[in-house]
mmCIF file of C-alpha atoms and ligand atoms in Angstrom:
data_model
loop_
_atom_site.group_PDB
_atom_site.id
_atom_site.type_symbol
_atom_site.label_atom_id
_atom_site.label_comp_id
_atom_site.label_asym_id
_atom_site.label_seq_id
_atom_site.Cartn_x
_atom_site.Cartn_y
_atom_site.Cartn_z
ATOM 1 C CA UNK A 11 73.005 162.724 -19.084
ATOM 2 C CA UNK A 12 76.080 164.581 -20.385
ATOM 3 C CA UNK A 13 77.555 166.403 -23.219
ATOM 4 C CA UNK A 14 79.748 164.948 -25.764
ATOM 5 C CA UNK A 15 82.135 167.020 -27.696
ATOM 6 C CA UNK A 16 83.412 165.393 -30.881
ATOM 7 C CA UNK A 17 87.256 166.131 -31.413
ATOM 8 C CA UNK A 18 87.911 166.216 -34.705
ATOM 9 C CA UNK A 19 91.106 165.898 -36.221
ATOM 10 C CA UNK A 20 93.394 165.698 -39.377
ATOM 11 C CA UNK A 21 96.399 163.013 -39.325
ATOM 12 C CA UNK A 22 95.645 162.424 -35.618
ATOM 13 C CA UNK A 23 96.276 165.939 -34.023
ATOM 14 C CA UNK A 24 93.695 167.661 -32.866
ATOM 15 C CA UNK A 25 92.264 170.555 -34.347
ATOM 16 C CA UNK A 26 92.399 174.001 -33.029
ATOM 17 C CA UNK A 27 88.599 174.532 -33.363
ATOM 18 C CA UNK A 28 88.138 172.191 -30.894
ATOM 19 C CA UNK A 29 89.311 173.798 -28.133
ATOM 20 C CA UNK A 30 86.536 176.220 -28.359
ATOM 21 C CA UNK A 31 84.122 173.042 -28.809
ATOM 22 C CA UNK A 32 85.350 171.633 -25.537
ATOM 23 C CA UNK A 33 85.246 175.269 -23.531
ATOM 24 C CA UNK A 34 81.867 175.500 -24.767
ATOM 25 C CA UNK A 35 80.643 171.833 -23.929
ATOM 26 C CA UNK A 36 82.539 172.583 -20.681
ATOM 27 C CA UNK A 37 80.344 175.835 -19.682
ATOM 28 C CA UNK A 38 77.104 173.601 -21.409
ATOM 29 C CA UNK A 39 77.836 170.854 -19.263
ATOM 30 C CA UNK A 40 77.950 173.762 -16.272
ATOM 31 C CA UNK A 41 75.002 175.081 -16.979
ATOM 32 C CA UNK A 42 73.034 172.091 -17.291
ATOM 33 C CA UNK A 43 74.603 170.839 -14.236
ATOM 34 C CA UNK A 44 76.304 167.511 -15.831
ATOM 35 C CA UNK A 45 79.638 166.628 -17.216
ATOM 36 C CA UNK A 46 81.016 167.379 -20.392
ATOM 37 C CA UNK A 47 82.929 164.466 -22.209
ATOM 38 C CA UNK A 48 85.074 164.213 -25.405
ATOM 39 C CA UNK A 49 84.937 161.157 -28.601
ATOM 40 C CA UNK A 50 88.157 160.721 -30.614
ATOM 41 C CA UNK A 51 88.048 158.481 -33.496
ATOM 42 C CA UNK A 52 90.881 157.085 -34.818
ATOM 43 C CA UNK A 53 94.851 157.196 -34.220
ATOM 44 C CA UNK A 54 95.600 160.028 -32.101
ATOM 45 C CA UNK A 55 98.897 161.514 -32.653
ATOM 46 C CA UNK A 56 99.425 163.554 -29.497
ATOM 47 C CA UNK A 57 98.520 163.246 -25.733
ATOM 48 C CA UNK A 58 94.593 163.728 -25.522
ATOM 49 C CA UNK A 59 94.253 163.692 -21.946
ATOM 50 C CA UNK A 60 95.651 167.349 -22.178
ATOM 51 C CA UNK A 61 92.709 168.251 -23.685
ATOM 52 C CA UNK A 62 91.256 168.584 -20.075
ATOM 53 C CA UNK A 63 92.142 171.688 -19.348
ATOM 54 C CA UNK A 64 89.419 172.689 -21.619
ATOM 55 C CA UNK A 65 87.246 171.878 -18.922
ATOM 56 C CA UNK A 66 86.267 167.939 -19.779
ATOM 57 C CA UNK A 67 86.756 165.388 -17.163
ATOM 58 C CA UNK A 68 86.486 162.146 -19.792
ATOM 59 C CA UNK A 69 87.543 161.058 -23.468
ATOM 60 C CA UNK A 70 86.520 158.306 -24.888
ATOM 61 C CA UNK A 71 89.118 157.200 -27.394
ATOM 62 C CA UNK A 72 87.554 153.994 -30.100
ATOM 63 C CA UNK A 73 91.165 153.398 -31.683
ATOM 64 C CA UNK A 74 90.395 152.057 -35.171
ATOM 65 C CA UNK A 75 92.310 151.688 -38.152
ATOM 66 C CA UNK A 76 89.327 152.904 -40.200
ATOM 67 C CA UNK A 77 88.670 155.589 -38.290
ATOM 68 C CA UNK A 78 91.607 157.610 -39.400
ATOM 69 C CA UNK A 79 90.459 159.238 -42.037
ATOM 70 C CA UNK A 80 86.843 160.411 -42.410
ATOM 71 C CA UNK A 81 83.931 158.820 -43.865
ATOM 72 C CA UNK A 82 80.767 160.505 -42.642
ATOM 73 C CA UNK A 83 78.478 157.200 -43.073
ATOM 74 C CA UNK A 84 81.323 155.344 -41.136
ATOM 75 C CA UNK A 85 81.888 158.460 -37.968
ATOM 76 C CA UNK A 86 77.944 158.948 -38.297
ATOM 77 C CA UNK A 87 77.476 155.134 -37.060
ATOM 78 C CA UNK A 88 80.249 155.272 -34.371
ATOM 79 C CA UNK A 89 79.088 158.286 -33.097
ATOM 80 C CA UNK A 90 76.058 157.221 -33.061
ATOM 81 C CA UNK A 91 76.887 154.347 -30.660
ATOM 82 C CA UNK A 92 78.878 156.613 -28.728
ATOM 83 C CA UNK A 93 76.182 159.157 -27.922
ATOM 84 C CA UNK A 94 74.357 155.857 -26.866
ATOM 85 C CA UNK A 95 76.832 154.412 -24.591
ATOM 86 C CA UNK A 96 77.788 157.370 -23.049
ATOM 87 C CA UNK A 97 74.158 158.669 -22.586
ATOM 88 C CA UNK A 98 74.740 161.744 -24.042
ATOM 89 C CA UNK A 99 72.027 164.050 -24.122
ATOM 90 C CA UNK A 100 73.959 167.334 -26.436
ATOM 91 C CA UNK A 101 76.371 166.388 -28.568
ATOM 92 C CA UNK A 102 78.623 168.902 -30.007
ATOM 93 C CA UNK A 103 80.623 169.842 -32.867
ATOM 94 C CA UNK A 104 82.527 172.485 -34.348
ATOM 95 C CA UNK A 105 81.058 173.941 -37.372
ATOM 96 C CA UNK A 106 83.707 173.004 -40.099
ATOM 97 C CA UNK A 107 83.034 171.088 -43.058
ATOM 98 C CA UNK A 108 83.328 167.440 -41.838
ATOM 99 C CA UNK A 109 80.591 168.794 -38.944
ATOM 100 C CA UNK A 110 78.707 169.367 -42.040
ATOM 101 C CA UNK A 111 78.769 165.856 -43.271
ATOM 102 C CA UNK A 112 78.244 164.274 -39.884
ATOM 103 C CA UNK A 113 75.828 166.351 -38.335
ATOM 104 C CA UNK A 114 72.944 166.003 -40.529
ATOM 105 C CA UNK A 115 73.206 161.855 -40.709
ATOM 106 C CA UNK A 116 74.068 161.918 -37.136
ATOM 107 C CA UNK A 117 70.697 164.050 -36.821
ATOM 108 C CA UNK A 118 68.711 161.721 -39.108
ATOM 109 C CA UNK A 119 69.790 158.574 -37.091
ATOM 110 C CA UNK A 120 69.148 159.955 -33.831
ATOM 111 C CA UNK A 121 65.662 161.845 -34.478
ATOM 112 C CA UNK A 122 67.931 164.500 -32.323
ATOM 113 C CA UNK A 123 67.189 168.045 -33.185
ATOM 114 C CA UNK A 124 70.347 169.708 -34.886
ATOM 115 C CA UNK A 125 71.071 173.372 -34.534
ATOM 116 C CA UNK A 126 73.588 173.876 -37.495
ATOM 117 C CA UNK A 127 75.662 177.089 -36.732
ATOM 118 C CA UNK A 128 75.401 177.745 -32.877
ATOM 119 C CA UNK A 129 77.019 180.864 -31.972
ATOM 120 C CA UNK A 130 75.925 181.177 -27.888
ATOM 121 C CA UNK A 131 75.547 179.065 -25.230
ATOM 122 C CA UNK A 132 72.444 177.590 -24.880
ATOM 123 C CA UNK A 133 68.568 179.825 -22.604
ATOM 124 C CA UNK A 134 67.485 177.119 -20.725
ATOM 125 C CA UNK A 135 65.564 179.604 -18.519
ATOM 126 C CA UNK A 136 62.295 177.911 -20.329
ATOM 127 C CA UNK A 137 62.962 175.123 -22.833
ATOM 128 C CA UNK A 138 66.211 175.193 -24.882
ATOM 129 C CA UNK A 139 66.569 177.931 -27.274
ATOM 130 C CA UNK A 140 70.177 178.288 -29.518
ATOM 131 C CA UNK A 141 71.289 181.655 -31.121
ATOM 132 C CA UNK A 142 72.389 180.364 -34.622
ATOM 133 C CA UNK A 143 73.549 181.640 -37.516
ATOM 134 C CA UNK A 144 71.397 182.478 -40.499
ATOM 135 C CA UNK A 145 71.378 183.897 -44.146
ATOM 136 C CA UNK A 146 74.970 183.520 -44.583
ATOM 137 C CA UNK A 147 75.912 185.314 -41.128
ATOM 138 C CA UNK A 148 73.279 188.276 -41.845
ATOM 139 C CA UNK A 149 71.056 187.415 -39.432
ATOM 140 C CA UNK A 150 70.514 185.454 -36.352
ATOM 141 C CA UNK A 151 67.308 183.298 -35.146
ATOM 142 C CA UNK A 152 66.950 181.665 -31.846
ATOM 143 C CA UNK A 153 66.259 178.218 -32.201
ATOM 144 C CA UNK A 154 63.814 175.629 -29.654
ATOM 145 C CA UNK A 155 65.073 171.889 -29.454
ATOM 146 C CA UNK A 156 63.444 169.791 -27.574
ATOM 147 C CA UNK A 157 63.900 166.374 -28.374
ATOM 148 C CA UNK A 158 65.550 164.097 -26.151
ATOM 149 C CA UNK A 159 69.259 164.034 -27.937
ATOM 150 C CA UNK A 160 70.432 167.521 -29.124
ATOM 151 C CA UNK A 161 73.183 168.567 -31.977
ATOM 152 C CA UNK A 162 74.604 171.740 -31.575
ATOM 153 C CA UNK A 163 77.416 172.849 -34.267
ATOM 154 C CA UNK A 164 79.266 175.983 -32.640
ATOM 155 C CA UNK A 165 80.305 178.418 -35.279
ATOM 156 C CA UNK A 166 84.483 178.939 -35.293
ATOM 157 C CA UNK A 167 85.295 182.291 -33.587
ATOM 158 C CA UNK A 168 82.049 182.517 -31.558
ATOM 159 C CA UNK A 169 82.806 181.164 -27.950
ATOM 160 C CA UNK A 170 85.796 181.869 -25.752
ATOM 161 C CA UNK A 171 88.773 179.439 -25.293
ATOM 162 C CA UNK A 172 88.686 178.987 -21.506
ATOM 163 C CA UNK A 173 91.414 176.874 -19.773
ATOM 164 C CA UNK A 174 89.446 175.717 -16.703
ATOM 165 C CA UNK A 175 90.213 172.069 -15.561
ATOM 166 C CA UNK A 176 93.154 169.554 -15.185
ATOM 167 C CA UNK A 177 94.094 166.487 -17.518
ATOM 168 C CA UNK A 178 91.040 163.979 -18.780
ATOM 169 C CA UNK A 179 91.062 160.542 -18.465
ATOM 170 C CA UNK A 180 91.645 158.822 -21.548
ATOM 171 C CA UNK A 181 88.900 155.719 -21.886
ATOM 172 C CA UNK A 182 89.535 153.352 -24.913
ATOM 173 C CA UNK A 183 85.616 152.738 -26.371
ATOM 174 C CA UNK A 184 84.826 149.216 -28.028
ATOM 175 C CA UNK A 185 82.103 150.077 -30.446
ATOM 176 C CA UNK A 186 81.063 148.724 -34.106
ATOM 177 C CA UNK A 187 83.098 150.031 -36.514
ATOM 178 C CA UNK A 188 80.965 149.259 -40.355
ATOM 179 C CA UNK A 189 83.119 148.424 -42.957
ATOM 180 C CA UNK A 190 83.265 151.892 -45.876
ATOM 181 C CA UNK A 191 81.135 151.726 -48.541
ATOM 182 C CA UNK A 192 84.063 153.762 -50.414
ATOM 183 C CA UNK A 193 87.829 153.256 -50.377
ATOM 184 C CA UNK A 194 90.356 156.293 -50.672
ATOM 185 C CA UNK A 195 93.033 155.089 -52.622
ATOM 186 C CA UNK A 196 95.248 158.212 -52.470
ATOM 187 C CA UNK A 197 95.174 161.571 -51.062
ATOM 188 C CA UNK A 198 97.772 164.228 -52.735
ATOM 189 C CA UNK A 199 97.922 166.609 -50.261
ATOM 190 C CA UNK A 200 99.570 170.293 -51.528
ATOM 191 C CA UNK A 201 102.737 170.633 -50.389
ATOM 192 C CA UNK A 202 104.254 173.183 -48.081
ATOM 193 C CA UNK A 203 100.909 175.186 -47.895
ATOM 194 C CA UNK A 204 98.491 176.183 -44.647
ATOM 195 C CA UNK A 205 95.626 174.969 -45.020
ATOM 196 C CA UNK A 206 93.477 177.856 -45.765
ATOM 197 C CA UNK A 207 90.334 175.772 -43.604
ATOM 198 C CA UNK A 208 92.591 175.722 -40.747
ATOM 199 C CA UNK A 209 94.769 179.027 -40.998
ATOM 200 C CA UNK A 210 94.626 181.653 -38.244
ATOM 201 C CA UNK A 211 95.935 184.416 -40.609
ATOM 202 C CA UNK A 212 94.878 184.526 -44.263
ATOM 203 C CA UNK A 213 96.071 187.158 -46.458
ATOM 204 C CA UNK A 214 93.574 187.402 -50.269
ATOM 205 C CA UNK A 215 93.882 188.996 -53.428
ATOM 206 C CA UNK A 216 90.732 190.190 -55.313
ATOM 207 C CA UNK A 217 90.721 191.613 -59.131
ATOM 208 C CA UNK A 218 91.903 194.934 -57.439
ATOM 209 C CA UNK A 219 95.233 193.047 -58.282
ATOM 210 C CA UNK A 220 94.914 193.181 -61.614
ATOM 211 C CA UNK A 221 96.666 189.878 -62.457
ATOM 212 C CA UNK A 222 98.125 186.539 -61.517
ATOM 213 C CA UNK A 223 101.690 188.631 -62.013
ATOM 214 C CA UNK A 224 100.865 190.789 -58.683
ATOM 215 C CA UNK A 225 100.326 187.962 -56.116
ATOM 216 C CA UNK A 226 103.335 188.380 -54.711
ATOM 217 C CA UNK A 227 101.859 191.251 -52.785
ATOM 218 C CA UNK A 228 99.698 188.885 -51.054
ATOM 219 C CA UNK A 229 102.639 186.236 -51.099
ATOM 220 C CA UNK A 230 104.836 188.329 -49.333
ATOM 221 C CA UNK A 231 102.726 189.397 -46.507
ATOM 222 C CA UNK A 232 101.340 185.492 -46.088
ATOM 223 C CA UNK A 233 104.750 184.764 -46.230
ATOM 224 C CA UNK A 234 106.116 187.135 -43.447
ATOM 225 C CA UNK A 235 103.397 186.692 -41.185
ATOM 226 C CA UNK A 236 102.995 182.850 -41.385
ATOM 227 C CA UNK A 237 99.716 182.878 -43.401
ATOM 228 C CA UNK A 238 97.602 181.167 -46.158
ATOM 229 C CA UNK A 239 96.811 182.558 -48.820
ATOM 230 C CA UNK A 240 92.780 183.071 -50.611
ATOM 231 C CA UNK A 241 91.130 184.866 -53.570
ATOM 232 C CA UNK A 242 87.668 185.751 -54.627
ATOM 233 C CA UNK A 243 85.928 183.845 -56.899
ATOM 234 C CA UNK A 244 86.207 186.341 -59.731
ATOM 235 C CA UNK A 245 90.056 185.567 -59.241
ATOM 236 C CA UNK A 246 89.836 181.704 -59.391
ATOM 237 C CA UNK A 247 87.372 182.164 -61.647
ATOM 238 C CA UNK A 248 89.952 184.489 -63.800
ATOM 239 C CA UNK A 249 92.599 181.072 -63.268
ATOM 240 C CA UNK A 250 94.390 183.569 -61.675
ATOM 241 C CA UNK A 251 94.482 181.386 -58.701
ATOM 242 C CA UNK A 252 93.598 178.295 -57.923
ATOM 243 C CA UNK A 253 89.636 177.448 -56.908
ATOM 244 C CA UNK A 254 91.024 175.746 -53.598
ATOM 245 C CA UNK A 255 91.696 179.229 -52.527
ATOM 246 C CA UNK A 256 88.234 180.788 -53.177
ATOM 247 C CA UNK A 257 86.186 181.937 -50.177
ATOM 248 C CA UNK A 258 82.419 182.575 -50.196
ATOM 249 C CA UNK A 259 79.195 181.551 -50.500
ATOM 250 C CA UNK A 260 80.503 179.206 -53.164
ATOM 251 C CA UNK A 261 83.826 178.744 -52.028
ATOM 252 C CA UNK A 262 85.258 177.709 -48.775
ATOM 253 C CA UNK A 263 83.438 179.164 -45.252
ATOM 254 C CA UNK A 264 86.640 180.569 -42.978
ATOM 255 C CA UNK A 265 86.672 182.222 -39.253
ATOM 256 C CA UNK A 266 90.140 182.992 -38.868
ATOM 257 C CA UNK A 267 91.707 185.515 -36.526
ATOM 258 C CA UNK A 268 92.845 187.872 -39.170
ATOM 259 C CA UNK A 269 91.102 187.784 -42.787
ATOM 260 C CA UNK A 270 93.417 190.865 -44.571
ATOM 261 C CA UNK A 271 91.670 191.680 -48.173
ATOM 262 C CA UNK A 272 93.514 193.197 -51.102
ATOM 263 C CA UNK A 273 91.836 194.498 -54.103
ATOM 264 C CA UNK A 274 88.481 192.637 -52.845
ATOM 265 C CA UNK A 275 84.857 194.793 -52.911
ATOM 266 C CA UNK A 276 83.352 192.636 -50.572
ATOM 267 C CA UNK A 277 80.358 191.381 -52.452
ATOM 268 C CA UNK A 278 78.129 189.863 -50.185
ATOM 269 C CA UNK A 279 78.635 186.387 -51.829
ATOM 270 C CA UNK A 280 82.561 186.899 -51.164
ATOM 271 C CA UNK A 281 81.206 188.324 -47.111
ATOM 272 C CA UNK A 282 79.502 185.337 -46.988
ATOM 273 C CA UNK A 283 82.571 183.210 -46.448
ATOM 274 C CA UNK A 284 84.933 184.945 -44.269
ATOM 275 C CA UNK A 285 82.356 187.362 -41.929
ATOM 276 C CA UNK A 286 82.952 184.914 -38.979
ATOM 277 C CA UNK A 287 86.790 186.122 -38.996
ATOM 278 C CA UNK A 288 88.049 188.004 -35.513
ATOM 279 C CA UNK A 289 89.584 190.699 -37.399
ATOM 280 C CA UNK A 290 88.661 192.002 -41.273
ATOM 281 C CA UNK A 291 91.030 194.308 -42.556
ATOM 282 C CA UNK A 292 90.556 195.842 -46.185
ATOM 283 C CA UNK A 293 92.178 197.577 -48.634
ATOM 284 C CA UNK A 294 90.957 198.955 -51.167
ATOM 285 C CA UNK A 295 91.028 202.285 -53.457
ATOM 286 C CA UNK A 296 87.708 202.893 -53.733
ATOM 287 C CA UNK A 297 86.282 204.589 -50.495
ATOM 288 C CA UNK A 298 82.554 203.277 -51.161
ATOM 289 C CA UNK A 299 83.509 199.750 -51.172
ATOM 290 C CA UNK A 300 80.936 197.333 -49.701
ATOM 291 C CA UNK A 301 83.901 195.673 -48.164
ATOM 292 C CA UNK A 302 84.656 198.709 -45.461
ATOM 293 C CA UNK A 303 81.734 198.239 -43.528
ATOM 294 C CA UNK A 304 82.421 194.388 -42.679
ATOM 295 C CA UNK A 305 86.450 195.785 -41.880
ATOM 296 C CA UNK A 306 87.468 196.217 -38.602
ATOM 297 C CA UNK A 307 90.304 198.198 -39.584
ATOM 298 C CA UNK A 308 89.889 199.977 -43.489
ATOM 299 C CA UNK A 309 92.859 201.599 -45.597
ATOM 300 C CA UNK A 310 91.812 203.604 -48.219
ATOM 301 C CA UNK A 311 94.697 203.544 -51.145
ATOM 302 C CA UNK A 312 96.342 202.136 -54.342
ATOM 303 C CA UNK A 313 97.100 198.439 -53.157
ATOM 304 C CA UNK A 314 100.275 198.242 -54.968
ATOM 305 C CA UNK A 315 101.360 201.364 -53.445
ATOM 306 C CA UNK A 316 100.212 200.669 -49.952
ATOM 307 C CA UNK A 317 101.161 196.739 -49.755
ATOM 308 C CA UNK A 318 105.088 196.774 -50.567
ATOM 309 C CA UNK A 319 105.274 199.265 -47.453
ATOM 310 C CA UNK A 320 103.177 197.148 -45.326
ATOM 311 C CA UNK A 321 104.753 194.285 -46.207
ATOM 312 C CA UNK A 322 108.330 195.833 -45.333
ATOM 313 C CA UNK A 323 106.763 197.059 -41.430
ATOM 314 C CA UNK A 324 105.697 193.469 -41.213
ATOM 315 C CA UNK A 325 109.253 192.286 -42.318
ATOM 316 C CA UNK A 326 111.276 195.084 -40.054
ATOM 317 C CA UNK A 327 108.673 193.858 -37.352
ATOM 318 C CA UNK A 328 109.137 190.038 -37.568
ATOM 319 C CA UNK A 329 113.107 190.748 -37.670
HETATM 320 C C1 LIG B 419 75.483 182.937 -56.844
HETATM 321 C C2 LIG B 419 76.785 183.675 -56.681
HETATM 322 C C3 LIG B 419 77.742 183.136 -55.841
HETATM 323 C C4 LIG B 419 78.962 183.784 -55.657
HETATM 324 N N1 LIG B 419 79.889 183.259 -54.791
HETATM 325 C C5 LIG B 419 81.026 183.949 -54.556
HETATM 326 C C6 LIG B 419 81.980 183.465 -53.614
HETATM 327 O O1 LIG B 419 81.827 182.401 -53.037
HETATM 328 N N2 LIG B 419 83.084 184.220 -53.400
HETATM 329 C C7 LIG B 419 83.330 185.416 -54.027
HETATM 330 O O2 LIG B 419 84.369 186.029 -53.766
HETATM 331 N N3 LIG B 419 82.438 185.866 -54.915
HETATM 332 C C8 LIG B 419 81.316 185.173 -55.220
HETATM 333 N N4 LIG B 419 80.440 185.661 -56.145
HETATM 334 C C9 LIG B 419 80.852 186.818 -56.953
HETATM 335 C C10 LIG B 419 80.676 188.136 -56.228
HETATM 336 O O3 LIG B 419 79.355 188.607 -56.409
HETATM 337 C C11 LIG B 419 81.664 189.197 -56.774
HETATM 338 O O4 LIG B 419 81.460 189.331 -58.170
HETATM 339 C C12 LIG B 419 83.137 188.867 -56.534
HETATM 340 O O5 LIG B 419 83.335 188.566 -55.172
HETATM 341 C C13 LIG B 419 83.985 190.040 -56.943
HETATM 342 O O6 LIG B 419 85.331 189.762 -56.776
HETATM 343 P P1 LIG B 419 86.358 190.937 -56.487
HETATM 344 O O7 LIG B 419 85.925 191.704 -55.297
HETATM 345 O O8 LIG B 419 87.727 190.321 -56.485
HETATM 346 O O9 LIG B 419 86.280 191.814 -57.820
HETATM 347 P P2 LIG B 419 85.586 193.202 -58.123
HETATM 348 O O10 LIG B 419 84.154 193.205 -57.813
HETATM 349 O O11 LIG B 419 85.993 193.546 -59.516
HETATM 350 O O12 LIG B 419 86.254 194.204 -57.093
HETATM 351 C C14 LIG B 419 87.589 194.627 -57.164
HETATM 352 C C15 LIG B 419 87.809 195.618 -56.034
HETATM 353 O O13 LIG B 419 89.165 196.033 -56.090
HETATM 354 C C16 LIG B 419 89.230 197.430 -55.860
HETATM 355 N N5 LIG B 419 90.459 197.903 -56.524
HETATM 356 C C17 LIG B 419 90.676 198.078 -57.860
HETATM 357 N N6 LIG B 419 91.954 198.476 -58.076
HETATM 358 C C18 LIG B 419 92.525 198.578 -56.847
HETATM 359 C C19 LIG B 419 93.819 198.965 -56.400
HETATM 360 N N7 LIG B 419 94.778 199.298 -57.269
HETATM 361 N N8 LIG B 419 94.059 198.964 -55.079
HETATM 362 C C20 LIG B 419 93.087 198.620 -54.184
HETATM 363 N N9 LIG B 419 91.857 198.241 -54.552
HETATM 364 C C21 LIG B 419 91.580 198.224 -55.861
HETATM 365 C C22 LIG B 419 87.972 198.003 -56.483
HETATM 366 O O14 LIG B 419 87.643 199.235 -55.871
HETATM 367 C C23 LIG B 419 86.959 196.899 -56.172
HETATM 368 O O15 LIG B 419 86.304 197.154 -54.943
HETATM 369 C C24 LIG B 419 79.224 185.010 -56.351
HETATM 370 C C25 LIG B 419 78.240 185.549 -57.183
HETATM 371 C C26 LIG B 419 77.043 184.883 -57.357
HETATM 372 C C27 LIG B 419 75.993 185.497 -58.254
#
């Protein structure tokens, strides 16, 4: 019996979401009174057995060429093996979209209960009951498992990043590794951007902005403070901005520390998307804006004259 935390990554380095994967398989593991383990597939590109001091004692690292980049059918099978072979009983993952895609097979193959946006540590006073996620973050539900293999996804932002343990030993794994059913036979990343899934700051632009000619007030500020940028969907939708950048219900699901809105009303479609961030701050003109109750911190004003002095505080700040 243990727990297995699955470190994802992109282009062999780990991803920051997984360190709060890890603390919270470590405390899991605590409470249960087992060990708490970590699976890397693929190349890794940096030293994993640092990844202890998250509180794992083990890693089990299945170094395959195809395991580089995802396939879900291919990870699913591999994992799969892994939970076997490692007799995991709770497997965990963070809550991003390749979770999504491996989850749910992972789920089907191992008749394992999956609780799909996790946001607590598991009551095991009587049974095991999850606080998840539901309606698009407006409401919780407490969730019983009990079948013998559980998958808990951990919503980004949710658990604390504790630094509790030493180095992990690094064992190399020898499963199957299937062949893909589908190639890649390219991948054009965009060029000199953050990746808006993985940003920790993330400055957007609603139709407050008026047009594509007034980004630079989000620009700037991303710029300054070392952000990505995002839009609503009435933006992309506008081609104002690109659709990569559209968060919400429809767009892309972020939890970053700071999510700072410009011109955005905060529809509950656009909420939908960004209400697991640490910090929300709005602007916006209009005092009765949906968007000021989600805010942490709320300014009131005319974005293009509140932004350019912002943006120069940030500048005069950052030197
Ligand atoms: C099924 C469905 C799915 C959807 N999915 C998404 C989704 O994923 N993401 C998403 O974003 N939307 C989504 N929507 C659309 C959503 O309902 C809203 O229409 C959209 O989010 C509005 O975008 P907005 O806030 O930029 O624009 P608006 O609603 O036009 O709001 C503009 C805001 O800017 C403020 N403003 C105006 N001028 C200024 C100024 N000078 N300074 C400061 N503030 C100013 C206004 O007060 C207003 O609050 C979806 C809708 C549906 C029906």
């Amino acid at each position: 019996m243990s727990v297995l935390v699955f470190i994802d990554q992109a282009d062999g380095h780990v991803k920051k979401t997984v360190f709060e994967a890890l603390s919270y398989g470590a405390a899991l593991a605590a409470k249960l009174g087992t060990t708490a383990e970590g699976l890397f597939l693929g190349k890794a590109a940096e030293e994993l057995g640092a990844l202890g001091k998250y509180g794992i004692s083990k890693i089990h690292h299945v170094d395959n060429e195809t395991l580089n980049h995802l396939d879900a059918q291919v990870f699913t099978a591999v994992i799969a093996q892994a939970v076997s072979s490692t007799n995991a009983t709770v497997v965990v993952f963070s809550n991003n979209l390749n979770a999504k895609a491996i989850a749910p097979r992972l789920s089907a193959r191992l008749k394992a209960g999956l609780i799909a946006g996790a946001v607590a540590l598991p009551d095991t006073s009587s049974g095991f009951n999850v606080k998840k996620n539901v309606f698009s973050g407006k409401a919780f539900a407490n969730v019983a498992v009990d079948t013998p293999v559980k998958i808990i996804s951990l919503n980004p932002n949710s658990f604390q990043v504790t630094e509790s343990g030493g180095t992990a030993e690094v064992v190399a794994l020898n499963l199957d590794v299937p062949a893909p059913k589908v190639k890649v036979t390219s991948v054009n990343k965009v060029k000199g951007e953050i990746p808006l899934s993985e940003a920790e700051l993330v400055i957007s632009g609603g139709r407050g902005l008026k047009g594509p000619e007034n980004w630079h007030l989000v620009e700037d500020l991303a710029k300054a403070l070392g952000a990505a940028t995002a839009c609503s969907r009435a933006v992309a939708d506008a081609h104002w901005r690109p659709h990569h950048e559209h968060v919400g219900q429809t767009g892309l699901a972020i939890a970053p520390n700071l999510y700072f809105a410009i011109g955005i009303s905060g529809a509950i479609q656009h909420l939908a998307g960004v209400n697991r961030s640490k910090v929300i701050v709005v602007v916006n003109k209009d005092p009765e804006a949906p968007f000021f109750k989600a805010a942490d911190y709320g300014i009131v004003g005319d974005a293009f004259e509140v932004m350019p002095k912002i943006i120069e505080a940030v500048k005069k700040i950052k030197g």
